Coordinates of N, CA and C and ligand atoms in Angstrom, one line a residue:
X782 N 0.9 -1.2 0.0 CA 0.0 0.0 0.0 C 0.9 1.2 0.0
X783 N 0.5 2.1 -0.8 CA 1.3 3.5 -1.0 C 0.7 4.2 0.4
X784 N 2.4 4.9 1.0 CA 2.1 5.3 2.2 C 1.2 5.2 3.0
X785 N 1.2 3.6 3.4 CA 1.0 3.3 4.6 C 1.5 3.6 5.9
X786 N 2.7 4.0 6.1 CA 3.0 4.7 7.2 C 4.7 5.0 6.8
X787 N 5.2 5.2 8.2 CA 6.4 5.8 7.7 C 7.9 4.9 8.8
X788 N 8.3 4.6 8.5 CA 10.0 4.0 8.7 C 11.6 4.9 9.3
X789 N 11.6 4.9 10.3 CA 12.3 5.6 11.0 C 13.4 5.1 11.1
X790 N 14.5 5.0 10.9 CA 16.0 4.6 10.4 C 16.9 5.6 11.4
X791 N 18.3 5.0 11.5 CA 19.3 5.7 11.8 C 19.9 5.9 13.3
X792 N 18.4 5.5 14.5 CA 18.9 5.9 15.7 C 19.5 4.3 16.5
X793 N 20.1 4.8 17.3 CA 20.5 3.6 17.9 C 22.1 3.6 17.9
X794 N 22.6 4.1 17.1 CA 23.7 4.2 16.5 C 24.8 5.2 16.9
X795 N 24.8 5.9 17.7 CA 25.5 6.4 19.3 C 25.4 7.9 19.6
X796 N 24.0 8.1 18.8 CA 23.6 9.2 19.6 C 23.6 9.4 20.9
X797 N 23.3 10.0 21.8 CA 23.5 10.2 22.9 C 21.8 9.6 23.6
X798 N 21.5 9.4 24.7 CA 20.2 9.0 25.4 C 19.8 10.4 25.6
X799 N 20.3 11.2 25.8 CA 19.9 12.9 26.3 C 19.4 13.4 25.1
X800 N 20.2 13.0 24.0 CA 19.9 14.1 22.8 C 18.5 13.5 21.9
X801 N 18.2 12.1 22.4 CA 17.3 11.6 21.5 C 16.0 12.2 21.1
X802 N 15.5 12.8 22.4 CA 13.9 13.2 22.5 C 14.0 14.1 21.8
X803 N 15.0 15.0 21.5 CA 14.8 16.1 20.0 C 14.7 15.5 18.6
X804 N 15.4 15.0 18.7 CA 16.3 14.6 17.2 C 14.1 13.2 17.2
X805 N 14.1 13.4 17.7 CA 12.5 12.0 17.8 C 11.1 13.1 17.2
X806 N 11.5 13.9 18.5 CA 10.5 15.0 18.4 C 10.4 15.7 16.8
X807 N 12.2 16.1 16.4 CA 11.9 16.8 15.2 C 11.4 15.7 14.0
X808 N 11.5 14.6 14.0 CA 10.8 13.9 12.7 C 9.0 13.5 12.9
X809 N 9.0 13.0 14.5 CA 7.5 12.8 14.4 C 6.8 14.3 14.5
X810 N 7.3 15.1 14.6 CA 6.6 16.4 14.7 C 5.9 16.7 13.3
X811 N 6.6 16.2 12.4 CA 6.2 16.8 11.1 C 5.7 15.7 10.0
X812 N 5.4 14.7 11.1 CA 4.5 13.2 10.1 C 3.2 13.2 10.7
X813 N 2.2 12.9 10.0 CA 0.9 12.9 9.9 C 0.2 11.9 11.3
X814 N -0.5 12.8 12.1 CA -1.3 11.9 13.2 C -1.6 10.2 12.9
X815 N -2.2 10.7 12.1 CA -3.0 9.0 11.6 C -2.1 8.0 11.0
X816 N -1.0 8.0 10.7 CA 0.0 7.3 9.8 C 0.5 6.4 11.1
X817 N 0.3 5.0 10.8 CA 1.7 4.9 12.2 C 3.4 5.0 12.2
X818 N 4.0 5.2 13.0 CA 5.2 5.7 12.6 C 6.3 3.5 13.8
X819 N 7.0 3.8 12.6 CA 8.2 2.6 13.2 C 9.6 2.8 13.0
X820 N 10.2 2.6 14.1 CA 11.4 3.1 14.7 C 12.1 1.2 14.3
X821 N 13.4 1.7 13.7 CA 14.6 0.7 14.3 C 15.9 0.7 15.2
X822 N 16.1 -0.1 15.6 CA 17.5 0.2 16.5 C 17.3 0.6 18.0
X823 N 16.1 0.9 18.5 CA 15.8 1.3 19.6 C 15.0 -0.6 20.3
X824 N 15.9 -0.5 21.5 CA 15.2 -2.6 21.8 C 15.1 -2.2 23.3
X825 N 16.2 -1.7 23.8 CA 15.7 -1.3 25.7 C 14.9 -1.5 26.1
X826 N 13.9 -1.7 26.9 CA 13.1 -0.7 27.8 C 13.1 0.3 28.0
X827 N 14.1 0.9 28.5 CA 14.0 2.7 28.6 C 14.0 3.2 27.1
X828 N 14.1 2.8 26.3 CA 14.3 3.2 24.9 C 12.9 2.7 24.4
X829 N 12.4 1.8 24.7 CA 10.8 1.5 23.9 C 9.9 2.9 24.7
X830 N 10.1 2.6 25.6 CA 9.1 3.6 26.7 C 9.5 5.2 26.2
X831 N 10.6 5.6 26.1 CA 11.2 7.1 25.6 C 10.6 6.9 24.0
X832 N 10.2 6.3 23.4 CA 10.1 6.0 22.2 C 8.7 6.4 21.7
X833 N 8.0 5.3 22.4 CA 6.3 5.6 22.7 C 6.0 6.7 22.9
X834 N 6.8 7.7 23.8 CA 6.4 9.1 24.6 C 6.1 10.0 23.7
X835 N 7.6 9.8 22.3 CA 7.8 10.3 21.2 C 6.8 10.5 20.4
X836 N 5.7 9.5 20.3 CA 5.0 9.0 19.2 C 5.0 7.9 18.6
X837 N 5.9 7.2 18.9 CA 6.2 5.4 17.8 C 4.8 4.7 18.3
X838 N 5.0 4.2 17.4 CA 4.1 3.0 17.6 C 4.5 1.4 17.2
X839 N 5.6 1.6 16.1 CA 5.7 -0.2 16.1 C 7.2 0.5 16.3
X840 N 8.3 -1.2 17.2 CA 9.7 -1.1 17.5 C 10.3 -2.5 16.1
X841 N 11.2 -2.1 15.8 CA 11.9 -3.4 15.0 C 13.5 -3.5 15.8
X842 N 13.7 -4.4 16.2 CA 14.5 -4.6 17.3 C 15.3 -5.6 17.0
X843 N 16.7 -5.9 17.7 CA 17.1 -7.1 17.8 C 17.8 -7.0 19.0
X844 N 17.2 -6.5 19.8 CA 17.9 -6.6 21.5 C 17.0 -8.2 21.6
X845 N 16.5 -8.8 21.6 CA 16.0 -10.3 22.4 C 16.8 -11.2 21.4
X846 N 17.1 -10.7 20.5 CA 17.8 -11.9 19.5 C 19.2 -11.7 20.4
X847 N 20.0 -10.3 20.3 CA 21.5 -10.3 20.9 C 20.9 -10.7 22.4
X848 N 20.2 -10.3 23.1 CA 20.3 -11.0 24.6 C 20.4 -12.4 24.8
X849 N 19.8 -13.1 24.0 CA 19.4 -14.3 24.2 C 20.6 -15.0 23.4
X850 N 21.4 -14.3 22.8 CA 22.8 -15.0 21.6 C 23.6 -14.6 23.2
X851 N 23.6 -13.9 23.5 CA 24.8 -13.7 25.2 C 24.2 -14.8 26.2
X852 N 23.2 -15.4 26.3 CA 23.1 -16.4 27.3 C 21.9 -15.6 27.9
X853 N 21.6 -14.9 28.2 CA 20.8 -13.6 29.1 C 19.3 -14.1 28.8
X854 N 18.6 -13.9 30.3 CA 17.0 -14.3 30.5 C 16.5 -12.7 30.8
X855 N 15.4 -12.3 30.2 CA 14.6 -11.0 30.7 C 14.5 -11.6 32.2
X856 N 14.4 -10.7 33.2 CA 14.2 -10.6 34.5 C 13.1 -9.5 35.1
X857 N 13.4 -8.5 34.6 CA 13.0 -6.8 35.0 C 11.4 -7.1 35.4
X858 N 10.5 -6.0 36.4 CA 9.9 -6.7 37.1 C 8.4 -5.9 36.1
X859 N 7.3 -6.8 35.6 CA 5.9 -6.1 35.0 C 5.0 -5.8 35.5
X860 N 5.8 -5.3 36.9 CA 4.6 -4.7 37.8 C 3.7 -3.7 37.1
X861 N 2.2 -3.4 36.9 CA 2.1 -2.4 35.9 C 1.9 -0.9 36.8
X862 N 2.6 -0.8 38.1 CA 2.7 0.5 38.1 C 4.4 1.0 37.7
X863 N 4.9 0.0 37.3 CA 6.2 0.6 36.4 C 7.1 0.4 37.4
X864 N 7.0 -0.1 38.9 CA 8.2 0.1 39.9 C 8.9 -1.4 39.7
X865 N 10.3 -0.9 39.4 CA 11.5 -1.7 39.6 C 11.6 -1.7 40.9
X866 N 11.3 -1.4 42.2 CA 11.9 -1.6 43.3 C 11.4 -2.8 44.0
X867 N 10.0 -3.3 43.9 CA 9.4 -4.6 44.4 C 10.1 -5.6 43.7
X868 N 10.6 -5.5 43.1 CA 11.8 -6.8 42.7 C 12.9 -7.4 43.5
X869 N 12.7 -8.4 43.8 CA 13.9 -9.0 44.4 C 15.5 -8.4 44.3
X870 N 16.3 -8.6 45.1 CA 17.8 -7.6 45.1 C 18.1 -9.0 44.0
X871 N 18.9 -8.2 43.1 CA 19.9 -8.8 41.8 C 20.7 -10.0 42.3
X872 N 20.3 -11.3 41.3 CA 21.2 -12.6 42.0 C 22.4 -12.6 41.3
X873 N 23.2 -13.2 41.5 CA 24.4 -13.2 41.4 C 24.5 -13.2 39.4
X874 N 25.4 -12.3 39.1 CA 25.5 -13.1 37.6 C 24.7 -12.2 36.9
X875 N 23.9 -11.3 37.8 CA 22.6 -10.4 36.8 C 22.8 -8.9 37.1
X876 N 22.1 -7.9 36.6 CA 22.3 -6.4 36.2 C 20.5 -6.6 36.9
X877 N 20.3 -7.3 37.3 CA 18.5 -7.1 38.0 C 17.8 -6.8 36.5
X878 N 18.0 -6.4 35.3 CA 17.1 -6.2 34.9 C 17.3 -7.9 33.3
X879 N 18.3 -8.7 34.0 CA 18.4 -10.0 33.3 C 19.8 -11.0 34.2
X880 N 19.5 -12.2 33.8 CA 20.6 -13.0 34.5 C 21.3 -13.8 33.3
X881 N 21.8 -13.9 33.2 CA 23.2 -14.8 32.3 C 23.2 -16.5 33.0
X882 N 22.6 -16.7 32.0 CA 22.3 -18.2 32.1 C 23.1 -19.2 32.0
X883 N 24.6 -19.0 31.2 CA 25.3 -19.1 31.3 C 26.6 -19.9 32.5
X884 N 26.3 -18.7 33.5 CA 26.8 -18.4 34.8 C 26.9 -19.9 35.4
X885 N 28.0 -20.3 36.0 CA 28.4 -21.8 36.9 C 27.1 -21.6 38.0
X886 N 27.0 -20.2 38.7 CA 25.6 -20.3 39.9 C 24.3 -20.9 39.5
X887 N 24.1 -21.4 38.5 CA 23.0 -22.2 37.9 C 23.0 -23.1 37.1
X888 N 23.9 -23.6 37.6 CA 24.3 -25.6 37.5 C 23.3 -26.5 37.9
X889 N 23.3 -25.5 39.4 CA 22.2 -26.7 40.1 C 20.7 -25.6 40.6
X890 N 20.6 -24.9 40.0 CA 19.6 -24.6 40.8 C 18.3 -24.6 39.7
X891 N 17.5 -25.4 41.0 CA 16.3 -25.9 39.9 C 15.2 -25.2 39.8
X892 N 15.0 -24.0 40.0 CA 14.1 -23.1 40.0 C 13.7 -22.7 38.5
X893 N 12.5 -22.1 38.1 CA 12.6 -21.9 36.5 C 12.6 -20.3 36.4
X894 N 13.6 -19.8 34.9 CA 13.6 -18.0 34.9 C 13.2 -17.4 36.1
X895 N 12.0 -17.5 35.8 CA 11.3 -16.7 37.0 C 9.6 -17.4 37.4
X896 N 9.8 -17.5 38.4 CA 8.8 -18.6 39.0 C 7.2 -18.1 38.6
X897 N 7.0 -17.1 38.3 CA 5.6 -16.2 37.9 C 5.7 -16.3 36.7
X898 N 6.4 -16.6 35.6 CA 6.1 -16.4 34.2 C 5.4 -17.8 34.2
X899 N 4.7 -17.2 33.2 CA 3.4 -18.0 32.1 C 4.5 -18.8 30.9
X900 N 5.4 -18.6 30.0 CA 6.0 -19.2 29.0 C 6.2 -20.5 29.5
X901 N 6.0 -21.0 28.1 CA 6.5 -22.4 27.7 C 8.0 -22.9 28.6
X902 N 8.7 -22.1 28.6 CA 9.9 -22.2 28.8 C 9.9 -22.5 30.7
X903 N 9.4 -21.5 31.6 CA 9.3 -21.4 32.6 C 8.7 -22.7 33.0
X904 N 7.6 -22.8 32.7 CA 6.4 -23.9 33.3 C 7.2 -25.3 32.7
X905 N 8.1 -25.4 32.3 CA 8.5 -26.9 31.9 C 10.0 -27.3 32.2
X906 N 11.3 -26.0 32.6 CA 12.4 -26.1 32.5 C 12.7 -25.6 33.6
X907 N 14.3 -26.1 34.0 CA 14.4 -25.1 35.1 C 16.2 -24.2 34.2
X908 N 16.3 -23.4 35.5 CA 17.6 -22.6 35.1 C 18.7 -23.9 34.8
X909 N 19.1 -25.0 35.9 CA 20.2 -25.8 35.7 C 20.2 -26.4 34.1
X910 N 18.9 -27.2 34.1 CA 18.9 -27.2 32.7 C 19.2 -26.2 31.2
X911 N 19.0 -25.6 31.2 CA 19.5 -24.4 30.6 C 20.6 -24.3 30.6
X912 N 21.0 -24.0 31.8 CA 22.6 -23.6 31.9 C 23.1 -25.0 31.5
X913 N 22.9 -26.4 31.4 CA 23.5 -27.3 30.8 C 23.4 -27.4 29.6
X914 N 22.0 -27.0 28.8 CA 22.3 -26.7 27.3 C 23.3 -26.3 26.7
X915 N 23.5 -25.5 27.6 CA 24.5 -23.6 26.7 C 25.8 -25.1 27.3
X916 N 26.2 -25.4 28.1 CA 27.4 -26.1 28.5 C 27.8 -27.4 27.5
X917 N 26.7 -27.7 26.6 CA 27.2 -28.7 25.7 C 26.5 -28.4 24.6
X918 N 26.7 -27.0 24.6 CA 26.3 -26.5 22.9 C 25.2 -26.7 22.6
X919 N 24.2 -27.4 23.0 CA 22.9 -27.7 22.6 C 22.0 -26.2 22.2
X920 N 21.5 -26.6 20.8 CA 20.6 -25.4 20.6 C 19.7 -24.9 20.9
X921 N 19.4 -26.2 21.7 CA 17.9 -26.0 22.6 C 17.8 -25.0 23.9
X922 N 18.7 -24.9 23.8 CA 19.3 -23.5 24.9 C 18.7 -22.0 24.1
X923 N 19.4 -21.8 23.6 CA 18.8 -20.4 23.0 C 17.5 -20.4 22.0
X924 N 16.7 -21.9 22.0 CA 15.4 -22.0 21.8 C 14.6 -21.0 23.0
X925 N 15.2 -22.4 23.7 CA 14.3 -21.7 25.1 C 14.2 -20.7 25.8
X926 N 15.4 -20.1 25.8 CA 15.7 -18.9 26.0 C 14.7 -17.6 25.3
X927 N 14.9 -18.0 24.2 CA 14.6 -16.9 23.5 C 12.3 -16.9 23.6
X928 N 12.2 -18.2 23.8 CA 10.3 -17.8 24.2 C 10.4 -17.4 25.2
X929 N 11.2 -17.8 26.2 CA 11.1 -16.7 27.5 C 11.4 -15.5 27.5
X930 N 12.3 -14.8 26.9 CA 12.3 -13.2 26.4 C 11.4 -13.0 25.4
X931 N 11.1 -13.3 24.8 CA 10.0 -12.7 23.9 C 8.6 -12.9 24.3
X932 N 8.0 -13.7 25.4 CA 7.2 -13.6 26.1 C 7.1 -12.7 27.2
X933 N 8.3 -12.4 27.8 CA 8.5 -11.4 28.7 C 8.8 -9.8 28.1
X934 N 9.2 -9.9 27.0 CA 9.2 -8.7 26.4 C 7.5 -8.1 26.0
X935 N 6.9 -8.9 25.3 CA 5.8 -9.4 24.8 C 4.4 -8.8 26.0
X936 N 5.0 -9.6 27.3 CA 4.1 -8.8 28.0 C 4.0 -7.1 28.7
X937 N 5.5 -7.0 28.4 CA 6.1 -5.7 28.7 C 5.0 -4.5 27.3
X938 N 5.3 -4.9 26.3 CA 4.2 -4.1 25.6 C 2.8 -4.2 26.3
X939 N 2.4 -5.4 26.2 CA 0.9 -5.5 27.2 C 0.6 -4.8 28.2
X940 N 1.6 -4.6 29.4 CA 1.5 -3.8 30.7 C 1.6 -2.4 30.2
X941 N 2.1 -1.8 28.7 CA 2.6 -0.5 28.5 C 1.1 -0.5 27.8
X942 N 0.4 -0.9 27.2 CA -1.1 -0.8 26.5 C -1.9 -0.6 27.3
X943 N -1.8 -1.4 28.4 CA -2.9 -1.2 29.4 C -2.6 0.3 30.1
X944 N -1.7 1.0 30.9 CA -1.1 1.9 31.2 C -1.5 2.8 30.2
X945 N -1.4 2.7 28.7 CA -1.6 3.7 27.8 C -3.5 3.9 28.1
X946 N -4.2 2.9 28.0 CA -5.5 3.1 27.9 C -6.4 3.0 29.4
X947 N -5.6 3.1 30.0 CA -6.1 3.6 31.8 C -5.3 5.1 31.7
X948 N -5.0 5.7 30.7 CA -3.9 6.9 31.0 C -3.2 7.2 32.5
X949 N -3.0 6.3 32.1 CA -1.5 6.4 33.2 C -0.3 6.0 32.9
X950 N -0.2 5.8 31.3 CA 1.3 5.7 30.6 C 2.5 6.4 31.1
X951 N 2.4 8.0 31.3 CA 3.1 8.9 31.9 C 3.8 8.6 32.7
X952 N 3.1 8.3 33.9 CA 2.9 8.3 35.3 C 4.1 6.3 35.6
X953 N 3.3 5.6 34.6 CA 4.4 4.4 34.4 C 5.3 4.5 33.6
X954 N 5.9 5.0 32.9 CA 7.3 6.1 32.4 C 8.2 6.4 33.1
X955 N 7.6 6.9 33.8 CA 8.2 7.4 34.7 C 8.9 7.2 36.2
X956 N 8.3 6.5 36.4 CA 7.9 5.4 37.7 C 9.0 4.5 37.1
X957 N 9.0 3.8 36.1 CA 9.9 2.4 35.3 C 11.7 3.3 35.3
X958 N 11.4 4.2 34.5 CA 12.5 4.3 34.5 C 13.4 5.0 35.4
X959 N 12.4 5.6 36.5 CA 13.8 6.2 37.7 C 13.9 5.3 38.6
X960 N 12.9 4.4 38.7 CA 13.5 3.1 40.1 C 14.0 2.5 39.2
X961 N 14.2 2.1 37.9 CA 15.2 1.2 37.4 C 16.5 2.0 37.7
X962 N 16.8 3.1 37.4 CA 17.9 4.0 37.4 C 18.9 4.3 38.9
X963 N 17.1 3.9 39.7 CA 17.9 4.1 41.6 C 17.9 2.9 41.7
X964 N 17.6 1.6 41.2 CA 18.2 0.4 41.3 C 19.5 0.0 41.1
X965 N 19.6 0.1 39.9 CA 21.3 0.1 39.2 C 22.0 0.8 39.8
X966 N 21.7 2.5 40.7 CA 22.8 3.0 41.0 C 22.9 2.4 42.4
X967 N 22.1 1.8 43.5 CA 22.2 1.1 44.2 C 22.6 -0.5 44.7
X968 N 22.7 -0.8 43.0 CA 23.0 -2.3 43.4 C 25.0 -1.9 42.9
X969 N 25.4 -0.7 42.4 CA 26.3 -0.3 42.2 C 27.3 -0.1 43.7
X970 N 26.2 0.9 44.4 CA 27.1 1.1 45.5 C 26.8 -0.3 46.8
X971 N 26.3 -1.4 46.1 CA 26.3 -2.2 46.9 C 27.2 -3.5 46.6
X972 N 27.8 -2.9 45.7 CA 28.8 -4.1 44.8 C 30.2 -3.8 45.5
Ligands
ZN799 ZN1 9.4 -17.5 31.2

């Protein structure tokens, strides 16, 4: 279909996190309400969410492809008032907002990702397993892996829909990204 919407290219690529909301603001500023607009290169969280604020509407991404190629399980918490702080303190091997599956600390431990997720992955596997895939190359490792991030990513849009249509998007914006921000600097000065 002739201009169906419009294709946003070029960010991601080491612009600054400060400078983005201009350089966002001056392109959707001057594209048509009704058109939807799609961003590539932006995969974060803080970058989906600064993204949305912008105006996007669809993300083209490969942050769950590279997380999941490094070993790495989504973790970060979908509370839908957006607070990172009701989350458990960061286990060993993780940045709290993912764990590295990878990691010898989950050899034996038979717990799954994360004990509340719904995925295929969670309700059937545990972490040891996993971590024994990736330990003998098996590809079934970053099968698995990867429905559990795209499920968890997946619902992360869901909790940001709902938030959008209770209008309280803002308010979970905002909330997400500064207790994520006083998490990290706290598990910092606790390292
Ligand atoms: Zn899961």
């Amino acid at each position: 279909m002739v201009d169906a919407g419009f294709w946003i290219g070029g960010f991601g690529l080491g612009e600054g996190i400060d400078e983005r909301p201009a350089l966002l603001s001056a392109i959707i500023d001057v594209l048509p309400d009704e058109k939807p607009r799609m961003i590539s290169g932006l995969g974060l969280p803080e970058e989906i969410l600064e993204g949305i604020d912008a105006g996007i509407d669809l993300f083209d991404s490969t942050y769950i492809y590279s997380l999941t190629l490094g070993g790495f399980a989504l973790t970060f918490s979908l509370d839908k008032s957006g607070n990172q702080y009701k989350y458990q303190k960061s286990p060993i091997e993780s940045d709290l907002t993912k764990i590295n599956l990878r990691a010898k600390i989950y050899r034996k431990d038979m717990s799954p990702i994360l004990g509340n997720c719904t995925c295929y992955t969670c309700k059937n596997h545990t972490k040891a397993y996993i971590n024994h895939l990736f330990n003998v190359h098996e590809m079934l490792a970053q099968i698995l892996l990867e429905i559990h991030n795209t499920h968890h990513y997946l619902t992360f849009f869901h909790v940001i829909r709902e938030a959008i249509k209770d209008g309280r998007f803002e308010k979970f914006r905002q909330t997400f990204i500064e207790s994520r921000r006083a998490h990290y600097e706290r598990e910092a000065v606790c390292a």
